Coordinates of C-alpha atoms in Angstrom, one line a residue:
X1 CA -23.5 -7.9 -0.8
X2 CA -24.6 -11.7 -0.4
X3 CA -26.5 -12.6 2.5
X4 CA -25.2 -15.9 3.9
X5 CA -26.8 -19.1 2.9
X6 CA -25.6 -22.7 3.7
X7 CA -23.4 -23.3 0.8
X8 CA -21.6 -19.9 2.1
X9 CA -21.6 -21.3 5.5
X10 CA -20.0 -24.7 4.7
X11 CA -17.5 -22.5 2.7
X12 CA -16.3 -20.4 6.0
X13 CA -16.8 -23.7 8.4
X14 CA -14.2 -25.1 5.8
X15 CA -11.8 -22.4 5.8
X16 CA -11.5 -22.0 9.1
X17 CA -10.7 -25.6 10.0
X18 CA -8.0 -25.4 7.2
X19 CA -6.6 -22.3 9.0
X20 CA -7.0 -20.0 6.4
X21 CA -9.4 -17.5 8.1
X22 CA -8.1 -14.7 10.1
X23 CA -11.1 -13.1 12.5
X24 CA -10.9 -9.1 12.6
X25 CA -11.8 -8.1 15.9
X26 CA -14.4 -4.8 15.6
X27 CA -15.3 -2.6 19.1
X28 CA -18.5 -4.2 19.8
X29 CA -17.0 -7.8 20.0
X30 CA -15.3 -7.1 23.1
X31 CA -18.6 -7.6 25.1
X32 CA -17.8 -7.5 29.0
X33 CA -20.0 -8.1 32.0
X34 CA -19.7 -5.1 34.0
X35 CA -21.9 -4.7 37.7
X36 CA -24.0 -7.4 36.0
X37 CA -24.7 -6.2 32.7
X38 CA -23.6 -7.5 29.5
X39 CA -22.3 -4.2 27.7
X40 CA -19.7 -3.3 25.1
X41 CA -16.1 -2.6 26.6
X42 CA -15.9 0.8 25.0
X43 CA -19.1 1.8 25.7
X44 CA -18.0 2.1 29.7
X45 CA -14.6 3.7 28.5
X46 CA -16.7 6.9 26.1
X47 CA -19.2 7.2 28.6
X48 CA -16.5 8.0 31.3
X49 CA -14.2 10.1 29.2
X50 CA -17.2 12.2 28.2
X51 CA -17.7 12.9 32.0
X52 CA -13.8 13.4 32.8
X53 CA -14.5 16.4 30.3
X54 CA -17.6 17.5 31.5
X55 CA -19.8 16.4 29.0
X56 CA -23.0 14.9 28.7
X57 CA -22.7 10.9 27.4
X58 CA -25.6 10.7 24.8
X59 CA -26.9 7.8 23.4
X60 CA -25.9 8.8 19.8
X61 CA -22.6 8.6 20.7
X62 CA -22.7 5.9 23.4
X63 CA -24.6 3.1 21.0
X64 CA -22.5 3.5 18.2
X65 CA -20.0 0.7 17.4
X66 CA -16.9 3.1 17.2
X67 CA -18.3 5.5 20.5
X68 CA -14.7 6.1 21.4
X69 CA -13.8 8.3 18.2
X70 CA -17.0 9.8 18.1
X71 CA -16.7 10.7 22.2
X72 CA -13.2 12.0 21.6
X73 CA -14.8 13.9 17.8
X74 CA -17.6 15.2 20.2
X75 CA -14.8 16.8 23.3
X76 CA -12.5 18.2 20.1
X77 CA -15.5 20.0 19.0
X78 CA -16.8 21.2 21.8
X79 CA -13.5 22.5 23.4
X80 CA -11.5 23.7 20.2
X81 CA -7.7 23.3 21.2
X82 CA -5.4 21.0 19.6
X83 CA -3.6 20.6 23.0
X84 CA -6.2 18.7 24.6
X85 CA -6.0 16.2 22.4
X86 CA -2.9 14.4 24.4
X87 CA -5.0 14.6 27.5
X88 CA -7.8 12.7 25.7
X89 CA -5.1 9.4 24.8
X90 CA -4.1 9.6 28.2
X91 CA -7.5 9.8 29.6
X92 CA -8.5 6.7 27.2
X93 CA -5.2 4.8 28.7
X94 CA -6.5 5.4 32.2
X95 CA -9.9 4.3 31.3
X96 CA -9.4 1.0 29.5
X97 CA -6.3 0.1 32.1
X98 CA -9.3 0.7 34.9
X99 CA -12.1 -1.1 33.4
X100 CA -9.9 -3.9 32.2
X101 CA -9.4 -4.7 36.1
X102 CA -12.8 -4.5 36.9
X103 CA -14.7 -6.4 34.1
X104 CA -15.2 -9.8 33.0
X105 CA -15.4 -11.2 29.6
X106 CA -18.9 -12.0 28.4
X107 CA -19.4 -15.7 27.0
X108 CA -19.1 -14.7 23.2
X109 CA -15.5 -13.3 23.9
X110 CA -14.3 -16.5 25.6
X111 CA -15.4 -19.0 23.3
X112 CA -14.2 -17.0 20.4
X113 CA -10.5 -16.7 22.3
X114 CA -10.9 -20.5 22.9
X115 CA -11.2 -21.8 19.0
X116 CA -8.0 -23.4 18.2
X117 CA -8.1 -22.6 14.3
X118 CA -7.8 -19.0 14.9
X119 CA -4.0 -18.8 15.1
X120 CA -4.1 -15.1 13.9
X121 CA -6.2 -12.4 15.4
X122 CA -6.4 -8.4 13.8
X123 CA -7.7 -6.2 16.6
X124 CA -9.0 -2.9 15.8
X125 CA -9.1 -1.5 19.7
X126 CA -6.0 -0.2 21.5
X127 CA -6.6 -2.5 25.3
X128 CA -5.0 -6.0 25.6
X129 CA -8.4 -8.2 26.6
X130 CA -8.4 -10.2 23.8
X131 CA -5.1 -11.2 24.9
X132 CA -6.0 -12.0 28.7
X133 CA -9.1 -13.6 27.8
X134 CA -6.8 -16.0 25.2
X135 CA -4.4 -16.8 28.2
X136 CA -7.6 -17.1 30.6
X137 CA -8.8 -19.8 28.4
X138 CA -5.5 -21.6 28.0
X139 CA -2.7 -20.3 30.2
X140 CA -0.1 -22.7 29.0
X141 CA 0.0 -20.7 25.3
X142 CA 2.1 -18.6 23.5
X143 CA 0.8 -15.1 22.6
X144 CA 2.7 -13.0 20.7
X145 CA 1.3 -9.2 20.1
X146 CA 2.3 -6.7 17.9
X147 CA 0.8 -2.8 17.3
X148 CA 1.2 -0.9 14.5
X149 CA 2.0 3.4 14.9
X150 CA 2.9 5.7 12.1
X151 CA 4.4 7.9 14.6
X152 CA 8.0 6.5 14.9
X153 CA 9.4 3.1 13.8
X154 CA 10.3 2.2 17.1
X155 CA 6.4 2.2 18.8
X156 CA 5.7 -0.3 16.0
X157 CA 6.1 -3.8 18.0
X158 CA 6.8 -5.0 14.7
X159 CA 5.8 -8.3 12.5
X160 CA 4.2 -11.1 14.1
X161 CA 6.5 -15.0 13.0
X162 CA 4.4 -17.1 14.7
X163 CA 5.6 -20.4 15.3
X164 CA 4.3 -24.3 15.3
X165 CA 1.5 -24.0 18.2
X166 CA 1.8 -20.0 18.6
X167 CA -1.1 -17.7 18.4
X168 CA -1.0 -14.1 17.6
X169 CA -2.7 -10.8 18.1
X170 CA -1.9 -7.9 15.5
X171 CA -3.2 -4.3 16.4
X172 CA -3.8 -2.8 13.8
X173 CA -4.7 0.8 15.2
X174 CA -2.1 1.1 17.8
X175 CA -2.0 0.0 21.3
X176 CA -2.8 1.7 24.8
X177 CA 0.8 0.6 25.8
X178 CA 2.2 3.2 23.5
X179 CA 1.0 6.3 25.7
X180 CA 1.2 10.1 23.6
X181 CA 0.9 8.9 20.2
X182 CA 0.9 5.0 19.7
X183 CA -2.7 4.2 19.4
X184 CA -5.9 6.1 16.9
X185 CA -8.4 7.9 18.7
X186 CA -10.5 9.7 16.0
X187 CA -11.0 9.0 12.7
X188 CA -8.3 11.4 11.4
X189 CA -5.8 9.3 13.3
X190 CA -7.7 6.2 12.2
X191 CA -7.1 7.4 8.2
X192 CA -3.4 8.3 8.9
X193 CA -2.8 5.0 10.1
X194 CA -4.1 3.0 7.0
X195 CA -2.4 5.3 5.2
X196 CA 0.5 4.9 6.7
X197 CA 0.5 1.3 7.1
X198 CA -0.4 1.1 3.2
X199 CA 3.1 2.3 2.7
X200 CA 5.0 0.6 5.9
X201 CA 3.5 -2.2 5.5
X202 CA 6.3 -3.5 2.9
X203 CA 8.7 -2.7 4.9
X204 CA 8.1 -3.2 8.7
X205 CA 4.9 -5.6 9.0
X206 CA 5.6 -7.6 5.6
X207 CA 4.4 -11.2 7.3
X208 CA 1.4 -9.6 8.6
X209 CA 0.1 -8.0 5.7
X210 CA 1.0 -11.0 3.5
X211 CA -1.4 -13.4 6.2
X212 CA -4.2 -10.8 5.4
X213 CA -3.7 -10.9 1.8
X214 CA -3.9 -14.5 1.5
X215 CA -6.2 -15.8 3.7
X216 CA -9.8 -15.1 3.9
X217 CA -11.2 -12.6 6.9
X218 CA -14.1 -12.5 9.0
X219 CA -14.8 -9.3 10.4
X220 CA -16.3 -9.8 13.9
X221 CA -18.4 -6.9 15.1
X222 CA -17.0 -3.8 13.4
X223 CA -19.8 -2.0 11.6
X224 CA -17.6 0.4 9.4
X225 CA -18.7 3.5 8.4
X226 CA -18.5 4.0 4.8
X227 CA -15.3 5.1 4.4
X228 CA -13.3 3.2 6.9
X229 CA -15.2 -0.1 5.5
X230 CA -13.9 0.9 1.7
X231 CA -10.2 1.7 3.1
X232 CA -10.1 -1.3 5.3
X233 CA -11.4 -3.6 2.7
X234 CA -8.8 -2.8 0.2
X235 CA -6.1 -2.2 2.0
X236 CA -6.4 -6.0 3.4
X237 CA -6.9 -7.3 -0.3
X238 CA -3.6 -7.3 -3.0
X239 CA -6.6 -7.8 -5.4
X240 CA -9.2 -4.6 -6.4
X241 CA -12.4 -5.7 -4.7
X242 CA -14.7 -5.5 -8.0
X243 CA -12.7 -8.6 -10.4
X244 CA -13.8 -12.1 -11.2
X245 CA -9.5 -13.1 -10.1
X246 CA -10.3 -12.6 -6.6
X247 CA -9.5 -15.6 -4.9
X248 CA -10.2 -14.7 -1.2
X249 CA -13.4 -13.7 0.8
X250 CA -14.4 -11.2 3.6
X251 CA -17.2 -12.8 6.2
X252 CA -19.0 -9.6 7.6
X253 CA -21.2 -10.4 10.9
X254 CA -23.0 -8.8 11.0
X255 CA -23.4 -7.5 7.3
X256 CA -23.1 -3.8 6.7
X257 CA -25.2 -1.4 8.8
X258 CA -23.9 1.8 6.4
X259 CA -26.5 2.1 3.9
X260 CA -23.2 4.0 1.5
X261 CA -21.2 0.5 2.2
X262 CA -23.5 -1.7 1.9
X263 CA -24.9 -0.7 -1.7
X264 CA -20.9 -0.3 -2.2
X265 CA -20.4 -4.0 -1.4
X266 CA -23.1 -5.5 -3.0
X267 CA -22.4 -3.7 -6.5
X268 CA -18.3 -3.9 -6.1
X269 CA -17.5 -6.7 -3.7
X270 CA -18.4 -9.9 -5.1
X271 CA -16.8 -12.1 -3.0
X272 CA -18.0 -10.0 0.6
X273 CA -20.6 -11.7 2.2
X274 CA -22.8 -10.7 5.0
X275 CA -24.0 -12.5 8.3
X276 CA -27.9 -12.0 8.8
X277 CA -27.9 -12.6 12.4
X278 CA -26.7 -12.5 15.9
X279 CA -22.4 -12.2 16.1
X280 CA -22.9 -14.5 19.3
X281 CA -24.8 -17.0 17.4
X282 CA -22.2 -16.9 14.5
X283 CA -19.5 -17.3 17.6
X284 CA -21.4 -20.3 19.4
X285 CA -21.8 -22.3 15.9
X286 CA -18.6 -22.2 15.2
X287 CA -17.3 -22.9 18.4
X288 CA -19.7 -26.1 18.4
X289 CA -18.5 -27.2 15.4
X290 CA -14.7 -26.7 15.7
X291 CA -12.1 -27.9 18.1
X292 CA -12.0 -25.6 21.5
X293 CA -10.8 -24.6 24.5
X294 CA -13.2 -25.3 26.7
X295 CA -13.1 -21.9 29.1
X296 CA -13.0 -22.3 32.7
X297 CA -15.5 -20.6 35.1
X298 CA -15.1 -17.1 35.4
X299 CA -12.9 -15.2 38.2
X300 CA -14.0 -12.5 40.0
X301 CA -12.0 -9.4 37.4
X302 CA -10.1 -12.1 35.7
X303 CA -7.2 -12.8 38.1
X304 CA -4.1 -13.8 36.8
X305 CA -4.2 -17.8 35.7
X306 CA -1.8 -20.6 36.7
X307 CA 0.6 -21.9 34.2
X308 CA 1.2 -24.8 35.5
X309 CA 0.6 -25.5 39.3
X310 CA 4.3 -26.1 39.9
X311 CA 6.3 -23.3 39.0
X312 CA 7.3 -20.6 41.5
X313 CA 4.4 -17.9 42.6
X314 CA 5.1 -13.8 42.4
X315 CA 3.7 -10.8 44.4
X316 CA 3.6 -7.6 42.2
X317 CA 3.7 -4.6 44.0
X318 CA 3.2 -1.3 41.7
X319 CA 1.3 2.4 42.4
X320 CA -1.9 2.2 41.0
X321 CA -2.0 4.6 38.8
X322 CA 1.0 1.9 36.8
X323 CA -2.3 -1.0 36.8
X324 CA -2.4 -0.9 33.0
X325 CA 0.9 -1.5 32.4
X326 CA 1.5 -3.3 35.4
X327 CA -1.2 -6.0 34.0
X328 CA 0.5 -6.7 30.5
X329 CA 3.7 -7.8 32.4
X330 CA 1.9 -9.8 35.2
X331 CA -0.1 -11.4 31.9
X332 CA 3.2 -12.1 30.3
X333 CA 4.3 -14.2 33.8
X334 CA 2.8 -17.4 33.4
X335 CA 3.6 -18.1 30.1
X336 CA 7.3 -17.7 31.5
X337 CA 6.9 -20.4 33.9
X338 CA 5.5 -18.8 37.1
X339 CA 2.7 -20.7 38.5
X340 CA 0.5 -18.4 40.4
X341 CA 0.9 -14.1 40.1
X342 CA -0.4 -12.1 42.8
X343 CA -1.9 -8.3 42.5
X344 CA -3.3 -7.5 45.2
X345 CA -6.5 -6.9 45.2
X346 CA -6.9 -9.6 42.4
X347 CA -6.6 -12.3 44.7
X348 CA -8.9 -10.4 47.8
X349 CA -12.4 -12.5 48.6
X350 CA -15.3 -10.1 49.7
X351 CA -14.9 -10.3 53.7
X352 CA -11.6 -10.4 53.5
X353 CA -9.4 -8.7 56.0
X354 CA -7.1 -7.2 53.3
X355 CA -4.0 -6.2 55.3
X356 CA -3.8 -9.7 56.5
X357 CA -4.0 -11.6 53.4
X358 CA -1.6 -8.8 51.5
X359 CA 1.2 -9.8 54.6
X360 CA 0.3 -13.5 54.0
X361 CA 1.0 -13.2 50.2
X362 CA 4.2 -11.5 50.6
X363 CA 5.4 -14.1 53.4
X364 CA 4.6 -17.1 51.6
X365 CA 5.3 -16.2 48.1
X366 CA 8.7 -17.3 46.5
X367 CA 9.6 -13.8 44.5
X368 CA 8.7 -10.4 44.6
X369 CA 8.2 -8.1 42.3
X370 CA 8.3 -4.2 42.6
X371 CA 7.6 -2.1 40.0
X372 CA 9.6 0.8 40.0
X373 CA 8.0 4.5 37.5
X374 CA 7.9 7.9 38.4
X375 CA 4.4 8.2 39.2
X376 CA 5.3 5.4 42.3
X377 CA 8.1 7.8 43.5
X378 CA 5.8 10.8 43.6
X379 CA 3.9 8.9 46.4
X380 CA 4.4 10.4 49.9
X381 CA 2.1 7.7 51.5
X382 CA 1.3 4.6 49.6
X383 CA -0.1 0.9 50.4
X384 CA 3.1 -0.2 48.3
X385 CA 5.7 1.4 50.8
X386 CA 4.1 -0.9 53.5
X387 CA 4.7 -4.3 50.6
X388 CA 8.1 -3.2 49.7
X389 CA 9.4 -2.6 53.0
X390 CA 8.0 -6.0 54.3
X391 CA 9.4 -7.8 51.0
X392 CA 13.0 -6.4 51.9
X393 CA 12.8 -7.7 55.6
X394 CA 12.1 -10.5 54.2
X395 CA 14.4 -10.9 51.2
X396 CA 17.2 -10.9 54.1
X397 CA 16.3 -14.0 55.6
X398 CA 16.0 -15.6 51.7
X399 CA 19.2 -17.3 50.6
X400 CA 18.6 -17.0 46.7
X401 CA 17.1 -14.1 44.7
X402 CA 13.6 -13.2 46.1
X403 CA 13.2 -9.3 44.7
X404 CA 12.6 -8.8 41.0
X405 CA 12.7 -5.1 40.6
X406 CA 11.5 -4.0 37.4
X407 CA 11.4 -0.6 36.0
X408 CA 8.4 0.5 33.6
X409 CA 9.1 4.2 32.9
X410 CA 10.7 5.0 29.1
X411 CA 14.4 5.4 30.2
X412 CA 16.7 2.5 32.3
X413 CA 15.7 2.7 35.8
X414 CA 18.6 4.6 36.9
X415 CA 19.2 5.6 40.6
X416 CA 19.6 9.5 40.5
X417 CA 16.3 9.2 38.3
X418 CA 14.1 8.6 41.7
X419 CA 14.2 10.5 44.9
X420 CA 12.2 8.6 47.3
X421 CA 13.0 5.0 46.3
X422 CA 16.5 5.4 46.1
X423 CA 16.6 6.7 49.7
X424 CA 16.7 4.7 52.5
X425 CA 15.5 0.8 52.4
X426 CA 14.3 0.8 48.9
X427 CA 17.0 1.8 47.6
X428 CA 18.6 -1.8 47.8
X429 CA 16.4 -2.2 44.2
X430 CA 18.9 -0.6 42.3
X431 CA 21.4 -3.0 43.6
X432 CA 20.1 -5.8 41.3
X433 CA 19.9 -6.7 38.5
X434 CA 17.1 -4.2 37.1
X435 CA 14.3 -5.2 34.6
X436 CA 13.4 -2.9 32.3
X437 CA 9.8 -3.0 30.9
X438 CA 8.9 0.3 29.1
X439 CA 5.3 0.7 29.4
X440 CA 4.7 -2.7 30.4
X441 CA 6.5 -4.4 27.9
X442 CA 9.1 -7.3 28.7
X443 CA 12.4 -7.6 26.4
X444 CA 12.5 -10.9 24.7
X445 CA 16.2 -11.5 26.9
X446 CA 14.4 -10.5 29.9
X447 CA 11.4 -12.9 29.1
X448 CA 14.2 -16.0 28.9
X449 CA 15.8 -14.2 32.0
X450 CA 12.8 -15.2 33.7
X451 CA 12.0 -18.2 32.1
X452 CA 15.5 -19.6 33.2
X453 CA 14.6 -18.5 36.9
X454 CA 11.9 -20.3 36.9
X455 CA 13.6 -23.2 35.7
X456 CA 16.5 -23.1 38.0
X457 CA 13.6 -22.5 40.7
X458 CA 11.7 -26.0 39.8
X459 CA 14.9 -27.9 39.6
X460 CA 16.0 -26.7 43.2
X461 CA 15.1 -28.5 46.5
X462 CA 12.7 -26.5 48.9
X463 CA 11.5 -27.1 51.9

């Protein structure tokens, strides 16, 4: 494998302003700032899930670039039952929806989100940052995300058309959002879903896999072992790696760590070439050099952006054991028109006397959103009682809509389906019209739904 000299570099500055390279997004590029360390995401995520399992993080595992399947390797291993592995994908889910709230995206990952030219991003981790730091950097734009799971055709998000001006996010490992099955978590699941995917692919992701075919790749950060590197690499080629007809070229930074894949690339892969360097000072030339979004200062746990400074603001109430799901809706919200989104403790300044600015958001905001799941209605005694029940008094004295109920759990929120919020005052949710989000995700009618509120709210005196 090539090392990369100027003439290579001119080559990928080139391709990239043409739009023909799509980055591949590796663990170790989602860097995070974390109690004021600069760490990898899924470093914080294995070390925890290691200690929900009462195991010892080690530094083997920990400083690894794929820690996460070698933490969940190391718990099947030492606890020998098949069962526990669906407690492990819904230990990782907890995890990443915790730590995504409680981060903030290190420099690296904001300048790369903010380079116009990428229109096309392949993630290899199951979280959504990438996506909130894209719409952190520039809240006017359109995402569109897709996940790919060999489970059962309808987990798969399916293919990405991305329009004029549109920027998309393909995850190609699954997705958190997919809770049980819908997202790899060892490298047996990892080599199911290439497989799988080898043979889907024609079917079910056939604009995706054609983008990766065509265009060149530079693979950010993901330090493949051996075999995953081999697999990966072809499987994102129509060509075989070792002819002298392959027109496209794969941009490792860094180069190959594996000893196995990097003699395997430098014999087979003529057109692979490695960066000999730092990823962030790959990530800062280019950014220098190309056309970005400048990103704005950092928020304390990346709160939820403005859109546009005019369009109506929502409170979202949910139980917090919902946050992860909770979060991809409120990050689809601006996009749609709503100017400012509220989640609690999101918008909370240290000193803060937190009852009083929760009853100020809910007084002075112009909708409300509950999220209705089962996990909510198993609350006895919940902060999120107290917010619904003053968003109801309130929605009485409101002349046009004000409550947005939206229901995350897999089936249509259906009254006989929830003791406690269908009794009493909350139970004037299921009189309305009813969203209904599976696991955080937003219909594409529902998304115009509330695109055309927010119109209709904009174009409407107020006082």
């Amino acid at each position: 494998m090539n090392a990369l000299n100027e003439t290579d570099w001119y080559s990928l500055e080139q391709s990239v302003k043409d739009g023909k390279v799509i980055p591949i997004i590796g663990p170790d590029a989602l860097m995070v700032v974390y109690e004021g360390r600069t760490i990898p995401f899924y470093r914080l995520v294995s070390a925890d899930l290691l200690k929900s399992f009462q195991m010892e993080p080690e530094a083997a595992i920990l400083q690894h670039t794929w820690s996460l399947p070698r933490a969940v390797s190391a718990i099947l291993a030492e606890k020998g039952s098949p069962r526990i592995e669906q407690r492990i994908r819904r230990e990782v889910s907890r995890l990443v929806a915790h730590y995504s709230d409680i981060v903030e995206p290190a420099g690296s990952l904001r300048l790369l989100a903010g380079i116009r030219a990428f229109t096309l991003f392949v993630s290899l981790t199951p979280d959504n940052l990438l996506e909130r730091v894209m719409r952190t950097v520039n809240p006017s734009l359109v995402i569109k995300t897709s996940s790919y799971s060999p489970r059962d055709a309808s987990e798969s998000l399916g293919d990405l058309l991305l329009r004029q001006g549109e920027r998309g996010i393909f995850q190609m490992l699954g997705s958190c959002t997919q809770v049980g099955s819908g997202f790899a978590i060892h490298e047996e699941d990892t080599l199911e879903h290439l497989y799988r995917l080898q043979s889907d692919g024609t079917r079910r992701l056939t604009t995706i896999l054609s983008e990766l075919r065509r265009r060149d790749k530079l693979l950010i950060n993901c330090n493949f072992p051996d075999w995953l590197g081999r697999a990966m690499l072809r499987l994102i080629n129509d060509n075989r790696l070792y002819t002298t007809d392959k027109t496209t070229w794969e941009f490792l930074c860094p180069h190959a760590d594996d000893a196995g894949l990097h003699a395997f690339l430098t014999q087979y892969s003529l057109n692979t070439i490695g960066f000999d360097g730092e990823t962030d000072a790959l990530i800062k030339k280019l950014a220098q050099i190309l056309e970005t979004v400048q990103p704005p200062p950092a928020s304390p746990a990346m709160a939820v952006s403005k859109a546009n400074g005019q369009g109506p603001t929502i409170f979202v109430s949910y139980a917090s054991e919902n946050a992860g799901f909770v979060r991809m809706i409120a990050d689809r919200l601006p996009g749609l028109g709503f100017s400012d989104v509220w989640l609690d403790r999101k918008k909370l300044i240290g000193g803060d006397d937190w009852s009083d600015r929760i009853d100020e958001a809910i007084e002075k905001c112009d909708f409300f959103m509950p999220v209705i799941s089962r996990e909510a209605d198993a609350q006895r005694e919940k902060v999120f009682w107290s917010e619904w029940k003053d968003a109801i008094k309130r929605s009485r004295r409101v002349k046009d809509v004000f409550l947005i109920p939206v229901g995350i759990d897999p089936d249509f929120p259906a009254k006989a389906s929830y003791q406690r919020i269908a009794d009493g005052e909350t139970a004037v949710f299921f009189d309305k019209h009813l969203i209904h989000a599976p696991q955080g995700i937003l219909s594409p009618t529902d998304c115009d739904a509330l695109a055309e509120r927010c119109r209709r709210f904009q174009e409407a005196p107020h006082d």
